[in-house]
CSV table of C-alpha atoms and ligand atoms in Angstrom, one decimal:
chain,number,residue,atom,x,y,z
A,1,MET,CA,0.0,0.0,0.0
A,2,TYR,CA,1.2,3.5,-0.9
A,3,GLU,CA,0.5,6.8,0.7
A,4,VAL,CA,0.0,9.8,-1.7
A,5,VAL,CA,2.1,12.9,-0.9
A,6,ILE,CA,1.1,16.1,-2.7
A,7,GLY,CA,2.5,19.6,-2.6
A,8,ILE,CA,1.0,22.4,-4.8
A,9,GLU,CA,2.5,25.6,-6.2
A,10,VAL,CA,-0.2,28.0,-7.2
A,11,HIS,CA,0.6,30.9,-9.5
A,12,ALA,CA,-1.9,33.7,-9.0
A,13,GLN,CA,-1.9,36.8,-11.2
A,14,LEU,CA,-2.4,40.0,-9.2
A,15,THR,CA,-5.2,42.4,-10.3
A,16,THR,CA,-3.0,45.5,-10.6
A,17,ASN,CA,-3.8,47.8,-13.5
A,18,THR,CA,-0.2,47.8,-14.6
A,19,LYS,CA,2.7,45.3,-14.9
A,20,LEU,CA,5.2,44.4,-12.2
A,21,PHE,CA,8.1,46.5,-13.5
A,22,CYS,CA,6.6,48.9,-16.1
A,23,GLY,CA,3.5,51.0,-16.7
A,24,CYS,CA,2.0,48.7,-19.4
A,25,SER,CA,-1.6,47.7,-19.0
A,26,THR,CA,-2.4,44.1,-17.7
A,27,GLN,CA,-5.8,44.1,-19.5
A,28,PHE,CA,-6.6,40.5,-20.7
A,29,GLY,CA,-7.7,40.0,-24.3
A,30,ASP,CA,-6.2,43.1,-26.0
A,31,LEU,CA,-4.6,42.7,-29.4
A,32,PRO,CA,-1.3,40.8,-29.2
A,33,ASN,CA,1.8,42.9,-28.4
A,34,THR,CA,-0.1,46.1,-27.9
A,35,ASN,CA,0.6,46.4,-24.1
A,36,VAL,CA,4.4,46.3,-24.3
A,37,CYS,CA,7.3,48.7,-23.8
A,38,PRO,CA,11.1,48.5,-23.8
A,39,VAL,CA,11.1,47.1,-20.2
A,40,CYS,CA,8.7,44.2,-20.8
A,41,LEU,CA,10.1,43.5,-24.2
A,42,GLY,CA,13.5,43.1,-22.6
A,43,MET,CA,15.3,45.8,-24.6
A,44,PRO,CA,18.9,46.3,-23.5
A,45,GLY,CA,19.3,49.1,-21.0
A,46,ALA,CA,15.6,49.4,-20.0
A,47,LEU,CA,15.4,49.4,-16.2
A,48,PRO,CA,12.6,47.8,-14.1
A,49,VAL,CA,10.7,49.9,-11.5
A,50,LEU,CA,8.8,47.9,-8.9
A,51,ASN,CA,5.0,48.3,-8.8
A,52,LYS,CA,4.1,49.2,-5.2
A,53,ARG,CA,0.5,48.0,-5.5
A,54,ALA,CA,1.8,44.6,-6.4
A,55,VAL,CA,3.9,44.5,-3.3
A,56,GLU,CA,0.9,45.6,-1.2
A,57,TYR,CA,-1.2,42.8,-2.7
A,58,SER,CA,1.5,40.2,-2.0
A,59,VAL,CA,1.8,41.3,1.6
A,60,MET,CA,-2.0,41.1,1.9
A,61,ALA,CA,-1.8,37.5,0.7
A,62,GLY,CA,0.9,36.7,3.2
A,63,VAL,CA,-1.0,38.3,6.1
A,64,ALA,CA,-4.2,36.5,5.1
A,65,LEU,CA,-2.4,33.1,5.0
A,66,ASP,CA,-0.7,33.6,8.4
A,67,CYS,CA,2.8,34.0,6.9
A,68,THR,CA,5.8,35.8,8.3
A,69,ILE,CA,6.4,38.9,6.1
A,70,ASN,CA,10.2,39.3,5.6
A,71,ARG,CA,11.2,42.9,6.2
A,72,THR,CA,13.8,42.5,3.5
A,73,SER,CA,13.4,40.3,0.5
A,74,VAL,CA,15.4,40.1,-2.7
A,75,PHE,CA,14.6,39.8,-6.4
A,76,SER,CA,16.7,37.4,-8.4
A,77,ARG,CA,17.2,36.5,-12.0
A,78,LYS,CA,16.1,33.0,-12.9
A,79,ASN,CA,18.0,32.3,-16.2
A,80,TYR,CA,16.6,30.2,-18.9
A,81,PHE,CA,15.8,30.4,-22.6
A,82,TYR,CA,12.4,30.2,-24.1
A,83,PRO,CA,10.8,32.3,-26.9
A,84,ASP,CA,8.2,33.8,-24.6
A,85,LEU,CA,10.9,35.3,-22.3
A,86,PRO,CA,12.7,38.0,-24.3
A,87,LYS,CA,15.2,39.0,-21.5
A,88,GLY,CA,16.5,35.4,-21.2
A,89,TYR,CA,15.7,35.5,-17.5
A,90,GLN,CA,12.6,35.9,-15.3
A,91,ILE,CA,12.8,38.3,-12.4
A,92,SER,CA,11.6,36.2,-9.4
A,93,GLN,CA,12.5,35.8,-5.8
A,94,TYR,CA,14.7,32.9,-4.7
A,95,ASP,CA,16.5,32.5,-1.4
A,96,GLN,CA,14.9,35.6,0.2
A,97,PRO,CA,11.2,35.5,-0.6
A,98,LEU,CA,8.7,38.0,0.7
A,99,CYS,CA,6.7,35.6,2.8
A,100,LEU,CA,7.6,32.4,4.8
A,101,GLY,CA,5.7,29.8,6.8
A,102,GLY,CA,1.9,30.1,6.9
A,103,GLY,CA,-1.1,27.9,6.5
A,104,LEU,CA,-4.6,27.4,5.1
A,105,ASP,CA,-7.5,25.4,6.7
A,106,ILE,CA,-9.4,23.3,4.3
A,107,THR,CA,-12.5,21.1,4.9
A,108,VAL,CA,-13.0,17.8,3.1
A,109,ASP,CA,-16.1,15.6,3.9
A,110,GLY,CA,-16.8,17.7,7.0
A,111,ARG,CA,-13.2,17.2,8.4
A,112,SER,CA,-11.0,20.2,8.7
A,113,LYS,CA,-7.2,20.1,8.1
A,114,ARG,CA,-4.5,22.7,8.0
A,115,ILE,CA,-2.2,22.7,4.9
A,116,GLY,CA,1.1,24.4,5.6
A,117,ILE,CA,2.3,27.2,3.3
A,118,THR,CA,6.1,27.1,2.8
A,119,ARG,CA,6.5,30.5,1.1
A,120,ILE,CA,5.0,33.1,-1.1
A,121,HIS,CA,7.2,34.9,-3.5
A,122,MET,CA,6.7,37.6,-6.2
A,123,GLU,CA,7.7,37.2,-9.8
A,124,GLU,CA,6.9,38.3,-13.3
A,125,ASP,CA,4.9,36.2,-15.8
A,126,ALA,CA,6.3,35.2,-19.2
A,127,GLY,CA,4.6,35.9,-22.5
A,128,LYS,CA,2.4,33.5,-24.4
A,129,LEU,CA,3.1,31.3,-27.4
A,130,LEU,CA,0.3,30.7,-29.8
A,131,HIS,CA,1.0,27.5,-31.8
A,132,GLN,CA,-0.4,27.6,-35.3
A,133,GLY,CA,-1.7,24.6,-37.3
A,134,ALA,CA,-2.1,22.3,-34.3
A,135,ASP,CA,-2.9,22.4,-30.6
A,136,THR,CA,0.5,21.2,-29.5
A,137,ILE,CA,3.9,22.7,-30.2
A,138,SER,CA,5.1,19.4,-31.7
A,139,GLY,CA,2.4,19.3,-34.4
A,140,SER,CA,2.4,23.0,-35.2
A,141,THR,CA,3.9,24.6,-38.3
A,142,HIS,CA,5.0,27.8,-36.5
A,143,SER,CA,4.2,29.8,-33.4
A,144,HIS,CA,3.4,33.4,-32.6
A,145,VAL,CA,4.7,35.2,-29.6
A,146,ASP,CA,2.3,37.6,-27.6
A,147,LEU,CA,4.2,39.6,-25.0
A,148,ASN,CA,1.1,41.3,-23.5
A,149,ARG,CA,1.3,39.0,-20.5
A,150,ALA,CA,5.1,39.3,-20.1
A,151,CYS,CA,5.9,41.0,-16.8
A,152,THR,CA,2.4,40.8,-15.3
A,153,PRO,CA,2.7,40.4,-11.5
A,154,LEU,CA,2.3,37.0,-10.0
A,155,ILE,CA,2.6,35.5,-6.6
A,156,GLU,CA,3.7,31.9,-6.3
A,157,ILE,CA,2.2,30.2,-3.2
A,158,VAL,CA,4.1,27.1,-2.3
A,159,SER,CA,2.4,24.6,0.0
A,160,GLU,CA,4.1,22.0,2.3
A,161,PRO,CA,3.7,18.4,1.1
A,162,ASP,CA,0.7,18.1,3.5
A,163,ILE,CA,-1.9,17.1,0.9
A,164,ARG,CA,-2.8,13.4,0.8
A,165,SER,CA,-5.6,13.0,-1.8
A,166,ALA,CA,-7.1,14.5,-5.0
A,167,ALA,CA,-10.0,15.7,-2.9
A,168,GLU,CA,-7.7,17.5,-0.5
A,169,ALA,CA,-5.8,19.0,-3.4
A,170,ARG,CA,-9.0,20.3,-5.0
A,171,ALA,CA,-10.3,21.7,-1.6
A,172,TYR,CA,-6.9,23.4,-1.1
A,173,VAL,CA,-6.9,25.2,-4.4
A,174,GLU,CA,-10.6,26.1,-4.1
A,175,THR,CA,-10.1,27.5,-0.6
A,176,LEU,CA,-7.0,29.4,-1.7
A,177,ARG,CA,-8.7,30.8,-4.7
A,178,GLN,CA,-11.6,32.0,-2.6
A,179,ARG,CA,-9.2,33.6,-0.1
A,180,LEU,CA,-7.5,35.5,-2.9
A,181,LEU,CA,-10.8,36.5,-4.5
A,182,TYR,CA,-12.1,38.0,-1.3
A,183,LEU,CA,-8.9,39.8,-0.7
A,184,GLY,CA,-9.6,41.4,-4.1
A,185,ILE,CA,-6.0,40.7,-5.3
A,186,CYS,CA,-6.7,38.1,-8.0
A,187,ASP,CA,-9.7,37.5,-10.2
A,188,GLY,CA,-9.3,33.7,-9.9
A,189,ASN,CA,-10.2,33.2,-13.6
A,190,MET,CA,-8.6,29.8,-14.3
A,191,ASP,CA,-9.8,29.8,-17.9
A,192,GLU,CA,-7.7,32.9,-18.6
A,193,GLY,CA,-4.8,31.6,-16.6
A,194,SER,CA,-5.1,34.0,-13.7
A,195,LEU,CA,-4.7,31.1,-11.4
A,196,ARG,CA,-2.9,27.9,-12.2
A,197,ALA,CA,-1.5,25.0,-10.2
A,198,ASP,CA,1.7,23.0,-10.5
A,199,ILE,CA,1.1,19.7,-8.6
A,200,ASN,CA,4.0,17.7,-7.1
A,201,ILE,CA,3.1,14.1,-6.6
A,202,SER,CA,5.0,11.2,-5.0
A,203,LEU,CA,4.2,7.9,-3.4
A,204,ARG,CA,5.7,6.2,-0.5
A,205,PRO,CA,5.0,2.9,1.4
A,206,THR,CA,2.3,3.6,4.0
A,207,GLY,CA,4.0,4.3,7.3
A,208,SER,CA,7.3,5.5,5.8
A,209,ASP,CA,8.6,9.0,6.6
A,210,GLN,CA,10.9,9.2,3.6
A,211,PHE,CA,9.6,10.9,0.5
A,212,GLY,CA,9.5,9.0,-2.8
A,213,THR,CA,10.6,10.4,-6.1
A,214,ARG,CA,8.2,13.1,-7.3
A,215,THR,CA,6.9,14.3,-10.6
A,216,GLU,CA,5.5,17.7,-11.2
A,217,ILE,CA,2.4,18.3,-13.3
A,218,LYS,CA,2.6,21.8,-14.8
A,219,ASN,CA,-0.2,24.4,-15.2
A,220,VAL,CA,-3.3,22.6,-14.3
A,221,ASN,CA,-6.1,25.1,-14.8
A,222,SER,CA,-9.4,23.7,-13.6
A,223,PHE,CA,-10.6,22.0,-10.4
A,224,ARG,CA,-11.8,19.0,-12.3
A,225,SER,CA,-8.4,18.7,-14.1
A,226,ILE,CA,-6.6,18.9,-10.7
A,227,GLU,CA,-8.5,15.8,-9.4
A,228,ARG,CA,-8.3,13.9,-12.7
A,229,ALA,CA,-4.6,14.7,-13.2
A,230,ILE,CA,-3.8,13.4,-9.7
A,231,HIS,CA,-5.8,10.2,-10.1
A,232,SER,CA,-4.1,9.4,-13.4
A,233,GLU,CA,-0.6,10.2,-12.1
A,234,VAL,CA,-1.1,8.2,-8.9
A,235,ALA,CA,-2.3,5.2,-10.9
A,236,ARG,CA,0.8,5.6,-13.2
A,237,GLN,CA,3.3,5.8,-10.3
A,238,THR,CA,1.6,2.9,-8.5
A,239,ALA,CA,1.9,0.7,-11.5
A,240,LEU,CA,5.6,1.6,-11.9
A,241,LEU,CA,6.4,0.9,-8.2
A,242,GLN,CA,4.4,-2.3,-8.2
A,243,ALA,CA,6.4,-3.5,-11.2
A,244,GLY,CA,9.6,-2.6,-9.4
A,245,THR,CA,10.4,0.3,-11.9
A,246,PRO,CA,11.6,3.5,-10.3
A,247,VAL,CA,9.7,6.7,-10.8
A,248,VAL,CA,11.8,9.2,-12.8
A,249,GLN,CA,11.8,12.8,-11.5
A,250,GLN,CA,10.4,14.9,-14.3
A,251,THR,CA,8.0,17.6,-15.3
A,252,ARG,CA,4.8,16.3,-16.9
A,253,GLN,CA,1.8,17.8,-18.6
A,254,TYR,CA,-1.8,16.7,-18.1
A,255,ASP,CA,-4.0,16.2,-21.1
A,256,ASP,CA,-7.7,16.4,-20.4
A,257,ALA,CA,-8.6,14.8,-23.6
A,258,THR,CA,-6.8,11.5,-22.8
A,259,GLN,CA,-7.0,12.1,-19.0
A,260,SER,CA,-3.4,11.1,-18.6
A,261,THR,CA,-0.1,12.8,-18.1
A,262,ARG,CA,2.9,12.8,-20.4
A,263,PRO,CA,6.5,13.8,-19.9
A,264,LEU,CA,7.5,17.4,-20.8
A,265,ARG,CA,11.1,17.3,-19.6
A,266,ASP,CA,13.3,15.8,-17.0
A,267,LYS,CA,13.1,17.8,-13.9
A,268,GLU,CA,15.7,20.5,-13.6
A,269,ASP,CA,17.2,21.5,-10.3
A,270,SER,CA,17.3,25.1,-9.1
A,271,HIS,CA,21.1,25.3,-9.8
A,272,ASP,CA,20.3,24.8,-13.5
A,273,TYR,CA,18.7,28.3,-13.4
A,274,ARG,CA,21.9,30.1,-12.3
A,275,TYR,CA,19.9,32.3,-9.9
A,276,PHE,CA,21.6,35.6,-8.9
A,277,PRO,CA,20.4,38.8,-7.3
A,278,GLU,CA,18.8,41.2,-9.8
A,279,PRO,CA,21.3,44.0,-10.0
A,280,ASP,CA,18.8,46.5,-11.3
A,281,LEU,CA,16.5,46.4,-8.3
A,282,TYR,CA,17.3,47.2,-4.7
A,283,PRO,CA,16.4,44.6,-2.0
A,284,LEU,CA,12.7,45.2,-1.1
A,285,THR,CA,12.3,46.5,2.4
A,286,ILE,CA,8.9,46.7,4.1
A,287,SER,CA,8.3,48.6,7.3
A,288,ASP,CA,6.4,47.3,10.3
A,289,GLU,CA,4.0,50.3,10.0
A,290,TRP,CA,3.0,49.3,6.5
A,291,ILE,CA,2.4,45.7,7.5
A,292,THR,CA,0.3,46.8,10.4
A,293,HIS,CA,-1.6,49.2,8.1
A,294,ILE,CA,-2.3,46.4,5.5
A,295,ARG,CA,-3.4,44.1,8.3
A,296,SER,CA,-5.9,46.6,9.6
A,297,GLN,CA,-7.3,47.2,6.2
A,298,LEU,CA,-7.8,43.6,5.3
A,299,PRO,CA,-11.3,43.0,3.8
A,300,GLU,CA,-13.8,40.6,5.4
A,301,LEU,CA,-12.9,37.1,4.2
A,302,ALA,CA,-15.3,34.4,3.0
A,303,GLU,CA,-15.1,32.4,6.2
A,304,GLN,CA,-16.0,35.5,8.3
A,305,LYS,CA,-18.9,36.4,5.9
A,306,ALA,CA,-20.1,32.7,6.2
A,307,ALA,CA,-20.3,33.0,10.0
A,308,ARG,CA,-22.1,36.4,9.7
A,309,TYR,CA,-24.6,35.1,7.2
A,310,GLY,CA,-25.3,32.1,9.4
A,311,GLU,CA,-26.3,34.5,12.2
A,312,LEU,CA,-28.8,36.2,9.8
A,313,GLY,CA,-30.6,32.8,9.5
A,314,LEU,CA,-29.4,31.8,6.0
A,315,SER,CA,-29.1,28.2,5.1
A,316,GLN,CA,-25.7,26.6,4.3
A,317,PHE,CA,-26.9,26.3,0.6
A,318,GLU,CA,-27.7,30.0,0.5
A,319,ILE,CA,-24.4,30.9,2.1
A,320,ASP,CA,-22.5,28.7,-0.4
A,321,VAL,CA,-24.2,30.4,-3.4
A,322,LEU,CA,-23.8,33.9,-2.0
A,323,LEU,CA,-20.1,33.3,-1.4
A,324,SER,CA,-19.4,31.5,-4.7
A,325,ASP,CA,-18.2,34.8,-6.1
A,326,PRO,CA,-17.5,38.2,-4.4
A,327,SER,CA,-19.9,39.8,-6.9
A,328,VAL,CA,-22.8,37.8,-5.5
A,329,SER,CA,-22.1,38.6,-1.9
A,330,ARG,CA,-21.6,42.2,-2.8
A,331,TYR,CA,-25.0,42.3,-4.4
A,332,PHE,CA,-26.6,40.6,-1.4
A,333,GLU,CA,-24.9,43.1,1.0
A,334,SER,CA,-26.1,46.1,-1.1
A,335,VAL,CA,-29.6,44.8,-1.0
A,336,THR,CA,-29.6,44.4,2.7
A,337,ALA,CA,-27.9,47.7,3.2
A,338,LEU,CA,-30.8,49.3,1.2
A,339,GLY,CA,-33.3,47.7,3.6
A,340,GLY,CA,-34.0,44.3,2.0
A,341,ARG,CA,-34.7,41.6,4.7
A,342,PRO,CA,-31.7,39.2,4.6
A,343,LYS,CA,-33.7,35.9,4.4
A,344,ASP,CA,-36.1,37.2,1.7
A,345,SER,CA,-33.2,38.8,-0.2
A,346,ALA,CA,-31.1,35.7,-0.1
A,347,LYS,CA,-34.0,33.5,-1.3
A,348,TRP,CA,-34.5,35.7,-4.4
A,349,ILE,CA,-30.8,36.1,-5.2
A,350,VAL,CA,-30.0,32.4,-4.8
A,351,GLY,CA,-33.1,31.3,-6.7
A,352,ASP,CA,-34.9,33.3,-9.4
A,353,ILE,CA,-32.3,36.1,-9.8
A,354,ASN,CA,-29.3,33.7,-10.1
A,355,ALA,CA,-31.2,31.6,-12.7
A,356,ALA,CA,-32.4,34.6,-14.7
A,357,PHE,CA,-29.0,36.2,-14.7
A,358,LYS,CA,-27.5,33.0,-16.0
A,359,GLU,CA,-30.1,32.8,-18.7
A,360,THR,CA,-29.7,36.4,-19.9
A,361,LYS,CA,-25.9,36.3,-19.4
A,362,GLN,CA,-25.9,39.2,-16.9
A,363,SER,CA,-23.6,39.3,-14.0
A,364,PHE,CA,-24.2,40.5,-10.5
A,365,ASP,CA,-21.7,43.3,-11.0
A,366,ASP,CA,-23.2,44.3,-14.3
A,367,THR,CA,-26.9,44.0,-14.5
A,368,ARG,CA,-30.0,46.1,-15.2
A,369,PHE,CA,-31.6,44.6,-12.2
A,370,SER,CA,-29.5,46.5,-9.7
A,371,PRO,CA,-29.8,45.9,-5.9
A,372,ASP,CA,-32.3,48.8,-5.4
A,373,ARG,CA,-34.6,47.1,-7.9
A,374,LEU,CA,-34.7,44.0,-5.8
A,375,VAL,CA,-35.5,46.1,-2.7
A,376,GLU,CA,-38.3,47.7,-4.7
A,377,LEU,CA,-39.7,44.3,-5.7
A,378,LEU,CA,-39.5,43.0,-2.2
A,379,ALA,CA,-41.4,46.1,-1.0
A,380,LEU,CA,-44.1,45.5,-3.6
A,381,ILE,CA,-44.6,41.9,-2.3
A,382,GLU,CA,-44.6,43.0,1.3
A,383,SER,CA,-47.2,45.8,0.8
A,384,GLY,CA,-49.5,43.2,-0.9
A,385,LYS,CA,-49.5,45.1,-4.3
A,386,ILE,CA,-48.2,41.9,-6.0
A,387,SER,CA,-48.1,38.3,-5.0
A,388,GLY,CA,-45.0,36.2,-4.9
A,389,LYS,CA,-46.0,34.4,-8.1
A,390,MET,CA,-46.6,37.7,-9.9
A,391,ALA,CA,-43.2,38.9,-8.6
A,392,LYS,CA,-41.4,36.1,-10.5
A,393,ASP,CA,-42.9,37.2,-13.8
A,394,ILE,CA,-42.2,40.9,-13.0
A,395,LEU,CA,-38.6,40.0,-12.2
A,396,VAL,CA,-38.0,38.3,-15.5
A,397,GLU,CA,-39.7,41.3,-17.3
A,398,CYS,CA,-37.5,43.8,-15.5
A,399,ILE,CA,-34.3,41.8,-16.1
A,400,THR,CA,-35.0,41.5,-19.9
A,401,SER,CA,-36.5,45.0,-20.4
A,402,GLY,CA,-34.5,47.0,-17.9
A,403,LYS,CA,-37.8,48.5,-16.4
A,404,SER,CA,-38.1,49.0,-12.7
A,405,PRO,CA,-40.6,46.7,-10.8
A,406,ALA,CA,-43.0,49.6,-10.2
A,407,GLU,CA,-42.9,50.6,-13.9
A,408,SER,CA,-43.4,47.0,-14.9
A,409,VAL,CA,-46.4,46.6,-12.6
A,410,ALA,CA,-47.9,49.9,-13.9
A,411,ALA,CA,-47.3,49.1,-17.5
A,412,SER,CA,-49.0,45.7,-17.3
A,413,GLY,CA,-51.8,46.8,-15.0
A,414,ALA,CA,-50.9,43.6,-13.1
A,415,SER,CA,-51.0,44.8,-9.6
A,416,GLN,CA,-52.5,42.5,-7.0
A,417,ILE,CA,-56.1,43.1,-6.0
A,418,SER,CA,-56.0,43.7,-2.2
A,419,ASP,CA,-59.0,46.0,-2.0
A,420,THR,CA,-61.5,44.3,0.3
A,421,SER,CA,-64.7,45.9,-1.2
A,422,GLU,CA,-63.6,45.1,-4.8
A,423,LEU,CA,-62.7,41.5,-3.8
A,424,THR,CA,-66.0,41.1,-1.9
A,425,GLN,CA,-68.0,41.8,-5.0
A,426,ILE,CA,-66.1,39.2,-7.0
A,427,VAL,CA,-66.4,36.7,-4.2
A,428,ASP,CA,-70.2,37.2,-3.9
A,429,LYS,CA,-70.5,36.8,-7.7
A,430,ILE,CA,-68.6,33.5,-7.7
A,431,LEU,CA,-70.6,32.2,-4.6
A,432,ASP,CA,-73.9,33.1,-6.5
A,433,GLN,CA,-72.7,31.1,-9.5
A,434,ASN,CA,-71.8,28.0,-7.3
A,435,LEU,CA,-74.6,27.7,-4.8
A,436,ASP,CA,-74.2,23.9,-4.7
A,437,VAL,CA,-70.6,24.2,-3.7
A,438,VAL,CA,-71.5,26.8,-1.1
A,439,GLU,CA,-73.9,24.3,0.5
A,440,LYS,CA,-71.1,21.7,0.5
A,441,VAL,CA,-68.8,24.0,2.3
A,442,LYS,CA,-71.5,24.9,4.8
A,443,GLY,CA,-72.0,21.1,5.3
A,444,GLY,CA,-68.4,20.8,6.5
A,445,LYS,CA,-66.6,20.0,3.2
A,446,SER,CA,-63.9,22.5,3.6
A,447,ASN,CA,-61.8,21.4,0.6
A,448,SER,CA,-64.7,22.5,-1.6
A,449,ALA,CA,-63.6,26.1,-0.7
A,450,ASP,CA,-60.5,25.4,-2.7
A,451,PHE,CA,-62.7,25.1,-5.8
A,452,LEU,CA,-64.2,28.5,-5.0
A,453,MET,CA,-60.7,29.9,-4.5
A,454,GLY,CA,-59.7,28.6,-7.9
A,455,GLN,CA,-62.7,30.2,-9.6
A,456,ILE,CA,-61.9,33.6,-8.0
A,457,MET,CA,-58.3,33.4,-9.1
A,458,ARG,CA,-59.4,32.6,-12.6
A,459,GLU,CA,-61.9,35.5,-12.6
A,460,THR,CA,-59.1,37.9,-11.4
A,461,LYS,CA,-56.4,36.3,-13.6
A,462,GLY,CA,-54.4,35.4,-10.6
A,463,ARG,CA,-54.3,38.9,-9.2
A,464,ALA,CA,-56.4,38.5,-6.1
A,465,LYS,CA,-54.5,38.5,-2.8
A,466,PRO,CA,-54.8,34.8,-1.8
A,467,ASP,CA,-55.0,35.1,2.0
A,468,LEU,CA,-57.6,37.9,1.7
A,469,VAL,CA,-59.7,35.8,-0.7
A,470,LYS,CA,-59.6,32.9,1.7
A,471,SER,CA,-60.9,34.8,4.6
A,472,LEU,CA,-63.5,36.6,2.5
A,473,ILE,CA,-64.9,33.2,1.2
A,474,ALA,CA,-65.3,32.0,4.8
A,475,ASP,CA,-66.9,35.3,5.9
A,476,ARG,CA,-69.3,35.6,3.0
A,477,ILE,CA,-70.4,32.0,3.3
A,478,ALA,CA,-70.9,32.3,7.0
A,479,ALA,CA,-73.0,35.5,6.4
A,480,ARG,CA,-75.5,33.6,4.1
B,501,ZN,ZN1,6.0,47.3,-20.4
């Protein structure tokens, strides 16, 4: 029997407006090679200038992951050749990183576990190669180089080898992503490569305290792929060890189509990179005051919000949906700040609004149905002007047309009838038309009243206020 040992390096792109060492935009999706300058193109003589906001965000990550923030850290050159790296080296941090020794609590199947964080360091990203004629570099005819991403700020968060299963690995990356999202320092968009994981996997006989030979699976960019890549690599290593074949230390790539890993290159050691201190940048020094300030300004994290929402009476399911993205919890908090009752607001956001936004491809951050509109809708329900069922139709109408709930109600003339004298007339009319049913109700057949209710709803096209109709039916029959 073997025990699985996993450590994960997560590369997270920081959401600064500009790059790590120059003023170029970090905007994703712009035309290739439009956000570039002599610094990020690696022109001789161009000098890097450190982005202060990127340092602030990195310190925030360190503080929020219980790390020690080094008062002095050093940028180093990591030397290697690749066409997406025009300088011939990446500016990173090596033996004196910004943050050391932290941890992150994860929960798997209701059991909580702390995964140690070895270090967090800052570095610049490389550019991007676009292979032409095939998906893979080996099958392509030629490749284009886009340097828009070159020099965008990253933090690399290195975990201890504390992870023991694919489920724990997934929970770790999910929890880490959520932590960074709620700090507001990374958009967590794995499709666009804003967050990617390198997974180190080795096996050892159960009970052993020696590590086995590990392989590293590079750039896994979805939660599903993380689990699948680990399952496939564990199966591969298990088969090798059982056959008495040693595992070779190497870097591998996971292919989702075949759900297997294949070798990229034999693993290089850090001395292959000829690290040396970056001569164009001073050592980075950080004052105690700045760290204290950053700590005091830390936004409310997902775990803290979850506890607070629980106290508001929300269910775990509602809490999970509200926290699934900061835009959703921001929307919820705007609604409650404007006077929406938490429980009602959550019910609408998690249910009908979430579904309607998905269908109309609107986001909680960018929608015509802004938080004040939901507050308006809730008030219309509360005042009895519309029923809950009518509100669902009005919601869809408002989301597609951009009208306010009050406008939508006025335009359709669809307000709920809650006027007692108006409803009494309708109830009397229906009772007169159904004298036999009235007799049945009088004789104790209370479910016959449901038939009368249905007739009244039909007469009013569903606009009658149900509880008022119910009491009127009872009163008017008793009065006969
Ligand atoms: Zn630049």
